[in-house]
Structure formats: C-alpha cells, structure tokens
mmCIF file of C-alpha atoms and ligand atoms in Angstrom:
data_model
loop_
_atom_site.group_PDB
_atom_site.id
_atom_site.type_symbol
_atom_site.label_atom_id
_atom_site.label_comp_id
_atom_site.label_asym_id
_atom_site.label_seq_id
_atom_site.Cartn_x
_atom_site.Cartn_y
_atom_site.Cartn_z
ATOM 1 C CA MET A 1 100.780 100.470 -126.260
ATOM 2 C CA ALA A 2 98.571 97.327 -126.902
ATOM 3 C CA ASN A 3 100.020 94.865 -128.600
ATOM 4 C CA GLU A 4 97.753 95.798 -131.981
ATOM 5 C CA ASP A 5 99.263 98.756 -132.091
ATOM 6 C CA PHE A 6 102.759 97.625 -132.554
ATOM 7 C CA TYR A 7 100.829 94.833 -134.852
ATOM 8 C CA GLN A 8 99.751 97.672 -137.236
ATOM 9 C CA GLN A 9 103.408 99.267 -136.668
ATOM 10 C CA ALA A 10 105.020 96.447 -137.826
ATOM 11 C CA LYS A 11 102.554 96.286 -140.782
ATOM 12 C CA ASP A 12 103.527 99.968 -141.799
ATOM 13 C CA ALA A 13 107.444 99.896 -141.221
ATOM 14 C CA ILE A 14 107.512 96.948 -144.138
ATOM 15 C CA ARG A 15 104.941 98.614 -146.071
ATOM 16 C CA ALA A 16 107.038 101.962 -145.809
ATOM 17 C CA CYS A 17 110.114 99.067 -146.671
ATOM 18 C CA ASP A 18 111.933 100.983 -144.040
ATOM 19 C CA ARG A 19 114.473 98.482 -142.370
ATOM 20 C CA ALA A 20 115.669 100.652 -139.614
ATOM 21 C CA ARG A 21 111.697 101.238 -139.029
ATOM 22 C CA ALA A 22 111.271 97.495 -138.592
ATOM 23 C CA THR A 23 113.715 96.455 -136.285
ATOM 24 C CA GLU A 24 113.072 99.744 -134.072
ATOM 25 C CA VAL A 25 109.197 98.532 -133.915
ATOM 26 C CA ALA A 26 110.134 94.609 -133.393
ATOM 27 C CA THR A 27 112.631 95.987 -131.010
ATOM 28 C CA GLN A 28 110.087 98.269 -129.237
ATOM 29 C CA ALA A 29 107.478 95.235 -128.935
ATOM 30 C CA LEU A 30 109.291 93.084 -127.404
ATOM 31 C CA ALA A 31 110.965 95.504 -124.880
ATOM 32 C CA ALA A 32 107.227 95.853 -124.139
ATOM 33 C CA GLY A 33 106.323 92.535 -123.503
ATOM 34 C CA VAL A 34 105.012 91.216 -127.073
ATOM 35 C CA ALA A 35 105.599 87.382 -127.467
ATOM 36 C CA PRO A 36 108.155 87.487 -130.289
ATOM 37 C CA ASP A 37 106.042 84.919 -132.586
ATOM 38 C CA GLU A 38 102.948 86.425 -132.104
ATOM 39 C CA LEU A 39 104.564 89.464 -133.542
ATOM 40 C CA LEU A 40 105.914 87.914 -136.229
ATOM 41 C CA LYS A 41 102.533 85.933 -137.028
ATOM 42 C CA SER A 42 100.464 89.743 -136.345
ATOM 43 C CA GLY A 43 102.286 91.733 -137.719
ATOM 44 C CA PHE A 44 105.298 91.196 -139.855
ATOM 45 C CA ILE A 45 104.430 88.213 -141.793
ATOM 46 C CA PRO A 46 100.792 90.034 -142.705
ATOM 47 C CA GLY A 47 103.008 92.887 -143.762
ATOM 48 C CA ILE A 48 104.833 91.496 -146.481
ATOM 49 C CA ALA A 49 101.924 89.117 -147.396
ATOM 50 C CA ALA A 50 100.391 92.377 -147.918
ATOM 51 C CA MET A 51 103.175 93.812 -149.907
ATOM 52 C CA GLY A 52 103.124 90.409 -152.533
ATOM 53 C CA ASP A 53 99.505 91.327 -152.978
ATOM 54 C CA LEU A 54 100.206 94.038 -153.981
ATOM 55 C CA PHE A 55 102.910 93.222 -156.347
ATOM 56 C CA GLU A 56 100.586 90.533 -157.999
ATOM 57 C CA ARG A 57 98.619 93.517 -158.848
ATOM 58 C CA GLY A 58 101.238 95.637 -160.316
ATOM 59 C CA GLU A 59 100.918 98.117 -157.810
ATOM 60 C CA VAL A 60 104.039 98.188 -155.938
ATOM 61 C CA PHE A 61 107.086 96.476 -158.575
ATOM 62 C CA LEU A 62 110.448 94.386 -157.494
ATOM 63 C CA PRO A 63 112.703 96.903 -156.347
ATOM 64 C CA GLU A 64 109.959 98.177 -153.564
ATOM 65 C CA LEU A 65 109.810 94.288 -152.983
ATOM 66 C CA VAL A 66 113.110 93.389 -152.500
ATOM 67 C CA LEU A 67 113.549 96.596 -149.985
ATOM 68 C CA ALA A 68 110.172 95.450 -147.901
ATOM 69 C CA ALA A 69 111.529 91.849 -148.083
ATOM 70 C CA ASP A 70 115.078 93.375 -146.549
ATOM 71 C CA ALA A 71 112.659 95.452 -143.755
ATOM 72 C CA MET A 72 110.980 91.939 -143.025
ATOM 73 C CA THR A 73 114.729 90.284 -142.879
ATOM 74 C CA GLY A 74 115.589 93.039 -140.343
ATOM 75 C CA ALA A 75 112.363 92.041 -138.457
ATOM 76 C CA ALA A 76 112.672 88.707 -138.526
ATOM 77 C CA GLU A 77 116.264 88.725 -137.297
ATOM 78 C CA VAL A 78 115.253 90.209 -133.905
ATOM 79 C CA CYS A 79 112.214 88.337 -133.558
ATOM 80 C CA ASN A 80 114.462 85.193 -134.616
ATOM 81 C CA ALA A 81 116.968 86.053 -131.459
ATOM 82 C CA ALA A 82 114.341 86.946 -128.944
ATOM 83 C CA LEU A 83 112.627 83.128 -129.022
ATOM 84 C CA PRO A 84 113.078 81.548 -125.883
ATOM 85 C CA GLU A 85 116.505 79.073 -125.803
ATOM 86 C CA GLY A 86 115.874 75.468 -126.847
ATOM 87 C CA GLU A 87 115.808 72.517 -124.952
ATOM 88 C CA ALA A 88 119.372 71.703 -123.627
ATOM 89 C CA GLU A 89 118.982 67.830 -124.745
ATOM 90 C CA LYS A 90 118.976 68.017 -128.775
ATOM 91 C CA LYS A 91 115.709 66.307 -130.143
ATOM 92 C CA ALA A 92 117.544 65.685 -133.645
ATOM 93 C CA THR A 93 118.723 66.874 -136.601
ATOM 94 C CA VAL A 94 117.221 68.553 -139.246
ATOM 95 C CA VAL A 95 119.282 69.710 -142.380
ATOM 96 C CA ILE A 96 116.786 72.526 -144.248
ATOM 97 C CA GLY A 97 116.755 74.695 -147.369
ATOM 98 C CA THR A 98 115.596 76.324 -150.088
ATOM 99 C CA VAL A 99 114.972 74.336 -153.363
ATOM 100 C CA GLN A 100 117.422 75.229 -156.332
ATOM 101 C CA GLY A 101 115.937 78.352 -158.425
ATOM 102 C CA ASP A 102 114.723 79.717 -155.434
ATOM 103 C CA VAL A 103 115.970 82.576 -153.274
ATOM 104 C CA HIS A 104 113.127 83.090 -150.902
ATOM 105 C CA ASP A 105 114.237 82.494 -147.529
ATOM 106 C CA ILE A 106 112.768 84.705 -144.680
ATOM 107 C CA GLY A 107 110.366 81.926 -143.484
ATOM 108 C CA LYS A 108 112.640 79.369 -144.189
ATOM 109 C CA THR A 109 114.830 81.600 -141.912
ATOM 110 C CA ILE A 110 112.056 81.779 -139.355
ATOM 111 C CA VAL A 111 111.382 77.809 -139.206
ATOM 112 C CA VAL A 112 114.878 77.393 -138.612
ATOM 113 C CA ALA A 113 114.402 79.620 -135.238
ATOM 114 C CA PHE A 114 111.203 78.319 -134.164
ATOM 115 C CA LEU A 115 113.017 74.315 -134.927
ATOM 116 C CA ARG A 116 116.036 75.610 -132.806
ATOM 117 C CA ALA A 117 114.573 77.138 -130.056
ATOM 118 C CA ASN A 118 112.309 74.043 -129.476
ATOM 119 C CA GLY A 119 115.634 71.557 -129.270
ATOM 120 C CA TYR A 120 116.146 70.824 -132.415
ATOM 121 C CA GLU A 121 119.880 70.419 -133.671
ATOM 122 C CA VAL A 122 119.806 72.884 -137.283
ATOM 123 C CA PHE A 123 121.931 73.040 -140.341
ATOM 124 C CA ASP A 124 120.688 75.499 -142.096
ATOM 125 C CA LEU A 125 121.801 75.154 -146.180
ATOM 126 C CA GLY A 126 120.376 78.603 -147.033
ATOM 127 C CA ARG A 127 118.686 78.915 -150.128
ATOM 128 C CA ASP A 128 118.899 77.997 -154.176
ATOM 129 C CA ILE A 129 119.939 74.171 -152.869
ATOM 130 C CA ALA A 130 120.290 71.605 -155.642
ATOM 131 C CA ALA A 131 119.016 68.242 -154.655
ATOM 132 C CA ASP A 132 122.769 66.742 -154.723
ATOM 133 C CA LYS A 133 123.773 69.028 -151.772
ATOM 134 C CA PHE A 134 120.497 68.487 -149.615
ATOM 135 C CA ILE A 135 121.383 64.514 -149.718
ATOM 136 C CA ALA A 136 125.003 64.943 -149.283
ATOM 137 C CA ALA A 137 124.584 67.614 -146.123
ATOM 138 C CA ALA A 138 121.748 65.500 -145.051
ATOM 139 C CA GLU A 139 124.447 62.639 -145.158
ATOM 140 C CA GLU A 140 127.628 64.377 -143.542
ATOM 141 C CA LYS A 141 125.788 65.732 -140.411
ATOM 142 C CA GLY A 142 123.944 62.438 -139.779
ATOM 143 C CA ALA A 143 120.427 64.457 -140.422
ATOM 144 C CA ASP A 144 117.358 62.491 -139.265
ATOM 145 C CA VAL A 145 115.007 65.293 -141.037
ATOM 146 C CA ILE A 146 115.303 66.946 -144.340
ATOM 147 C CA GLY A 147 113.247 69.847 -144.707
ATOM 148 C CA MET A 148 112.524 71.570 -147.881
ATOM 149 C CA SER A 149 110.998 75.528 -148.765
ATOM 150 C CA ALA A 150 109.365 76.546 -152.004
ATOM 151 C CA LEU A 151 107.685 79.672 -152.504
ATOM 152 C CA LEU A 152 107.150 79.387 -156.257
ATOM 153 C CA THR A 153 104.828 77.407 -158.058
ATOM 154 C CA THR A 154 107.551 76.615 -160.302
ATOM 155 C CA THR A 155 110.038 75.622 -157.497
ATOM 156 C CA MET A 156 107.788 73.230 -156.093
ATOM 157 C CA ARG A 157 108.462 70.492 -158.433
ATOM 158 C CA GLU A 158 112.416 70.988 -157.066
ATOM 159 C CA GLN A 159 111.502 68.934 -153.977
ATOM 160 C CA THR A 160 110.594 65.922 -156.160
ATOM 161 C CA ARG A 161 113.940 66.146 -157.464
ATOM 162 C CA VAL A 162 115.290 65.483 -154.127
ATOM 163 C CA LEU A 163 112.773 62.929 -153.201
ATOM 164 C CA ALA A 164 113.798 61.085 -156.663
ATOM 165 C CA ALA A 165 117.268 61.347 -156.115
ATOM 166 C CA LEU A 166 116.763 59.885 -152.624
ATOM 167 C CA ASP A 167 115.195 57.194 -153.564
ATOM 168 C CA ALA A 168 117.666 56.368 -156.261
ATOM 169 C CA ALA A 169 120.427 56.390 -153.983
ATOM 170 C CA GLY A 170 118.489 53.975 -152.018
ATOM 171 C CA LEU A 171 118.440 56.494 -149.140
ATOM 172 C CA ARG A 172 114.861 57.439 -148.814
ATOM 173 C CA SER A 173 113.909 55.166 -145.823
ATOM 174 C CA LYS A 174 116.647 56.981 -143.993
ATOM 175 C CA TYR A 175 115.529 60.102 -143.903
ATOM 176 C CA LYS A 176 111.901 61.812 -142.850
ATOM 177 C CA VAL A 177 110.831 64.966 -145.321
ATOM 178 C CA ILE A 178 109.127 67.878 -144.760
ATOM 179 C CA VAL A 179 108.028 69.924 -147.165
ATOM 180 C CA GLY A 180 106.720 73.998 -146.902
ATOM 181 C CA GLY A 181 106.011 77.459 -148.661
ATOM 182 C CA GLY A 182 104.481 78.935 -150.518
ATOM 183 C CA ALA A 183 101.379 76.845 -152.660
ATOM 184 C CA SER A 184 102.538 73.580 -150.702
ATOM 185 C CA THR A 185 99.551 71.739 -149.225
ATOM 186 C CA GLN A 186 98.977 68.390 -147.650
ATOM 187 C CA GLN A 187 97.507 67.229 -150.629
ATOM 188 C CA TRP A 188 100.892 67.912 -152.431
ATOM 189 C CA ALA A 189 102.989 66.371 -150.007
ATOM 190 C CA ASP A 190 100.875 63.337 -150.346
ATOM 191 C CA LYS A 191 101.524 63.362 -154.515
ATOM 192 C CA ILE A 192 104.919 63.688 -154.256
ATOM 193 C CA GLY A 193 105.457 61.118 -151.793
ATOM 194 C CA ALA A 194 106.672 63.517 -148.388
ATOM 195 C CA ASP A 195 106.686 62.245 -145.183
ATOM 196 C CA ALA A 196 104.480 65.575 -143.950
ATOM 197 C CA TYR A 197 103.901 69.482 -144.914
ATOM 198 C CA ALA A 198 103.758 72.237 -142.406
ATOM 199 C CA GLU A 199 101.835 75.627 -142.608
ATOM 200 C CA ASP A 200 104.099 77.917 -140.861
ATOM 201 C CA ALA A 201 106.909 77.796 -138.645
ATOM 202 C CA ASN A 202 104.870 76.513 -135.303
ATOM 203 C CA ASP A 203 103.352 73.575 -137.716
ATOM 204 C CA GLY A 204 106.480 72.580 -138.881
ATOM 205 C CA VAL A 205 107.645 72.251 -135.063
ATOM 206 C CA ARG A 206 104.711 70.290 -134.260
ATOM 207 C CA LYS A 207 104.732 67.413 -137.482
ATOM 208 C CA ILE A 208 108.663 67.314 -136.731
ATOM 209 C CA ASN A 209 107.804 66.047 -133.087
ATOM 210 C CA GLU A 210 105.135 63.774 -134.051
ATOM 211 C CA LEU A 211 107.417 62.430 -137.080
ATOM 212 C CA MET A 212 110.432 62.110 -134.372
ATOM 213 C CA GLY A 213 107.688 60.519 -131.810
ATOM 214 C CA ASN A 214 108.814 63.633 -129.377
HETATM 215 CO CO1 B1M B 301 108.776 86.851 -154.461
HETATM 216 N N1 B1M B 301 107.171 86.057 -155.182
HETATM 217 N N2 B1M B 301 109.421 86.460 -156.290
HETATM 218 N N3 B1M B 301 110.482 87.976 -153.475
HETATM 219 N N4 B1M B 301 107.828 86.994 -153.177
HETATM 220 C C1 B1M B 301 105.969 85.685 -154.129
HETATM 221 C C2 B1M B 301 106.191 84.141 -153.390
HETATM 222 C C3 B1M B 301 104.647 85.814 -154.975
HETATM 223 C C4 B1M B 301 103.752 84.630 -154.097
HETATM 224 C C5 B1M B 301 104.412 86.724 -154.832
HETATM 225 C C6 B1M B 301 103.076 87.443 -155.677
HETATM 226 O O1 B1M B 301 102.902 87.551 -156.964
HETATM 227 N N5 B1M B 301 101.814 87.358 -154.691
HETATM 228 C C7 B1M B 301 105.345 85.376 -156.147
HETATM 229 C C8 B1M B 301 105.109 83.814 -156.663
HETATM 230 C C9 B1M B 301 103.578 82.967 -157.347
HETATM 231 C C10 B1M B 301 104.000 81.882 -158.269
HETATM 232 O O2 B1M B 301 104.862 81.354 -157.812
HETATM 233 N N6 B1M B 301 102.907 81.349 -157.923
HETATM 234 C C11 B1M B 301 106.912 86.119 -156.284
HETATM 235 C C12 B1M B 301 107.230 86.180 -157.284
HETATM 236 C C13 B1M B 301 106.802 86.193 -158.854
HETATM 237 C C14 B1M B 301 108.995 86.451 -157.196
HETATM 238 C C15 B1M B 301 109.630 86.669 -158.818
HETATM 239 C C16 B1M B 301 109.280 85.900 -159.672
HETATM 240 C C17 B1M B 301 109.558 88.508 -158.746
HETATM 241 C C18 B1M B 301 110.375 88.660 -159.982
HETATM 242 O O3 B1M B 301 111.412 88.235 -160.026
HETATM 243 N N7 B1M B 301 109.285 88.953 -161.184
HETATM 244 C C19 B1M B 301 111.455 86.705 -157.717
HETATM 245 C C20 B1M B 301 111.465 85.253 -158.018
HETATM 246 C C21 B1M B 301 113.348 85.221 -157.503
HETATM 247 C C22 B1M B 301 113.247 83.487 -157.342
HETATM 248 O O4 B1M B 301 113.159 82.815 -156.475
HETATM 249 N N8 B1M B 301 114.128 82.625 -158.214
HETATM 250 C C23 B1M B 301 110.471 87.066 -156.514
HETATM 251 C C24 B1M B 301 111.609 87.638 -155.361
HETATM 252 C C25 B1M B 301 111.398 87.714 -154.173
HETATM 253 C C26 B1M B 301 112.347 88.927 -153.587
HETATM 254 C C27 B1M B 301 113.681 88.389 -153.850
HETATM 255 C C28 B1M B 301 112.311 90.333 -153.803
HETATM 256 C C29 B1M B 301 111.698 88.696 -152.116
HETATM 257 C C30 B1M B 301 112.411 87.518 -151.303
HETATM 258 C C31 B1M B 301 113.365 88.273 -149.957
HETATM 259 C C32 B1M B 301 113.814 86.658 -149.308
HETATM 260 O O5 B1M B 301 113.348 85.948 -149.140
HETATM 261 N N9 B1M B 301 115.361 87.095 -149.027
HETATM 262 C C33 B1M B 301 110.196 88.035 -152.190
HETATM 263 C C34 B1M B 301 109.217 87.974 -151.480
HETATM 264 C C35 B1M B 301 109.877 88.579 -149.665
HETATM 265 C C36 B1M B 301 108.446 87.469 -151.510
HETATM 266 C C37 B1M B 301 106.367 87.657 -150.639
HETATM 267 C C38 B1M B 301 106.248 88.946 -150.471
HETATM 268 C C39 B1M B 301 106.539 87.302 -149.392
HETATM 269 C C40 B1M B 301 107.769 86.032 -149.343
HETATM 270 C C41 B1M B 301 107.734 85.804 -147.449
HETATM 271 O O6 B1M B 301 109.208 85.769 -147.079
HETATM 272 N N10 B1M B 301 106.713 85.670 -146.918
HETATM 273 C C42 B1M B 301 105.916 86.122 -151.292
HETATM 274 C C43 B1M B 301 104.296 86.482 -151.095
HETATM 275 C C44 B1M B 301 103.630 85.726 -150.209
HETATM 276 O O7 B1M B 301 104.108 85.015 -149.747
HETATM 277 N N11 B1M B 301 102.219 85.871 -149.820
HETATM 278 C C45 B1M B 301 106.469 85.916 -152.796
HETATM 279 C C46 B1M B 301 106.736 85.887 -144.934
HETATM 280 C C47 B1M B 301 107.101 84.317 -144.753
HETATM 281 C C48 B1M B 301 107.439 84.378 -143.016
HETATM 282 O O8 B1M B 301 106.117 83.658 -145.303
HETATM 283 O O9 B1M B 301 107.947 82.267 -146.782
HETATM 284 O O10 B1M B 301 105.408 81.314 -146.391
HETATM 285 P P1 B1M B 301 107.004 82.230 -146.415
HETATM 286 O O11 B1M B 301 107.166 81.292 -144.901
HETATM 287 C C49 B1M B 301 105.995 80.631 -143.900
HETATM 288 C C50 B1M B 301 105.288 79.301 -144.408
HETATM 289 O O12 B1M B 301 104.796 78.950 -145.706
HETATM 290 C C51 B1M B 301 106.256 78.068 -143.452
HETATM 291 O O13 B1M B 301 106.418 78.731 -142.368
HETATM 292 C C52 B1M B 301 107.298 80.168 -142.726
HETATM 293 C C53 B1M B 301 106.977 80.971 -141.562
HETATM 294 O O14 B1M B 301 105.339 80.766 -140.873
HETATM 295 N N12 B1M B 301 107.470 77.777 -144.225
HETATM 296 C C54 B1M B 301 107.753 76.109 -144.263
HETATM 297 C C55 B1M B 301 107.855 78.193 -145.412
HETATM 298 N N13 B1M B 301 108.631 77.464 -145.620
HETATM 299 C C56 B1M B 301 108.708 75.997 -144.628
HETATM 300 C C57 B1M B 301 109.258 74.787 -144.750
HETATM 301 C C58 B1M B 301 109.148 74.245 -143.975
HETATM 302 C C59 B1M B 301 107.830 74.162 -143.134
HETATM 303 C C60 B1M B 301 107.144 75.292 -143.184
HETATM 304 O O15 B1M B 301 109.587 72.674 -143.452
HETATM 305 C C61 B1M B 301 110.861 72.416 -144.318
#
C-alpha cells in the first residue's frame, strides 16, 4: 500500500473517532515502513486538525471532539514509541508542560517524544500547569530550557505569567524559554520576551538545538 493510502486511513480513523482503528492503522503503517514522523505529519495531525475545523463550524460537537482526541492520543502513542532512540549523551535538560487552564496536550506530548529521540532529557509536567510549578520543576531538575505549550487564545497569556514570575524571582537569565502551540507565532514569542517559538515538533528540536548551541 502506498504511504498516501495510510495517510488517508489515518485521517479516516480520526474522523470516525475510532481509537482501535487509529492505533491499528498506525501499527500497520509503521510495519510497512512509513516513518512515524511522516505518518503524524501527513496523516494523523491533518486528521485531528480537520476535526477542529468541523467543530469550529458547528458540524461536530464536543463529545465527538473528545473521542477524536482519544483516537489521536492512541495513534500518537504508537508513533511516538516508534521514534528512533535518542543519542546516548544527553544534550540538555528541558522542562515542558501545557500552561494553566489548558488541557490540550497531544502536540506537547509529540514534542516531548521528538526531543527525547534527539538526545534531550525531558521532564514532562503534563497539562494545566501553573507558573510556579514550571519554575519549581526547572529549579529542581536543573533545567536548561523551559517549554510551554498553549492551544487557546485565552491561555497564551499564561506564558507571559511564567516569564514574569521568572523575572520576579531573578531567574530569567538562567533559562531559555520556548513557546508553541495554537495561535503562537514568532511575533508573539518576541512580544512576550520568549527566546524561541516553534511551529511543530521538528522545529522545536531545531530551535532548542540552536538555543543550546547543539
Ligand atoms: Co480544543 N480547541 N478545546 N480540544 N482542540 C482547539 C485548540 C480549537 C482551535 C478548535 C477550534 O475551534 N477550531 C479551539 C481553540 C480556539 C481558540 O482559542 N482560538 C478549541 C476549543 C475552543 C476548545 C474548548 C474551549 C472547547 C469547549 O469546551 N467548548 C475546550 C478547552 C479545554 C481547555 O483546555 N480548557 C477544548 C477541548 C478539547 C479536547 C479536550 C476535546 C481536545 C484536547 C485533548 C487533548 O489534548 N488531550 C481538543 C482538541 C483535540 C482540539 C483540536 C481539534 C486539536 C488539537 C491537537 O491535538 N492538534 C484543536 C484544533 C486544532 O488545533 N486545529 C482544538 C494536534 C497536535 C499534534 O497539534 O497541538 O498544534 P498541536 O501541536 C503541534 C504544534 O502546535 C507544536 O508541535 C506540535 C506537534 O507538531 N507545538 C509545540 C505544540 N506545543 C508546542 C510547544 C513547543 C513547541 C512546539 O515548545 C514548548
């Protein structure tokens, strides 16, 4: 079967909100030699993005979106686990999470998997993470980088809270800060004083490599 057929099946499984089918498609595609990052990028991610568009237009409702997200989570787990092993030597330590008030964590979890596969030690704080928790974890884990994901226009401003709290604690220069997700842009990162913005998981690895001189 051609890669495009697997991509279409991946999209269909997400549209059908069918977790079992989504994980089956992922498993079959990987077994057939499709690269896990390509399968996410060309199949599953467009699939869940299309569900977001249908939701926005009122053509599907929240219960369906929740089920589609569950199918996406299952597929992403299979793809993330298939990413190549990271380098033996750790490049740097990253503390990452989705900001307070925001439960969107599928993209953040993919970023975590890509970073691990590229030699970073990553502490994934999860979702709905308050500013003080980001900072406490960064201090405790000896992090070099703090990464914040936010998918909602209403929660993007939480990223500014973390930066302000770092400033207030005199810790801003100790960490590189990267933001991503949803409506974030390079312009937004510049405006709030983050060190970098990443468009997707690959870009996240690239930007952190740049920040760390790797
Ligand atoms: Co929500 N949701 N959602 N949702 N949801 C969006 C974000 C929305 C755009 C849908 C829409 O209306 N078109 C819209 C936001 C509108 C806005 O703010 N302008 C929306 C809304 C409104 C809501 C609710 C308010 C709905 C409601 O309750 N009425 C609610 C909010 C809940 C909350 O957080 N408080 C809600 C809930 C949910 C679900 C729970 C059902 C589910 C999330 C489940 C979960 O994550 N565990 C969900 C989903 C699935 C989506 C969409 C459809 C898909 C998100 C996703 O997983 N994409 C989304 C529409 C969309 O994004 N097109 C939508 C796939 C993922 C791989 O991509 O997350 O972008 P993404 O991550 C990418 C990059 O952005 C980047 O790399 C990732 C991998 O390539 N990246 C980073 C992300 N974080 C990064 C961090 C980095 C670097 C790169 O460094 C730190």
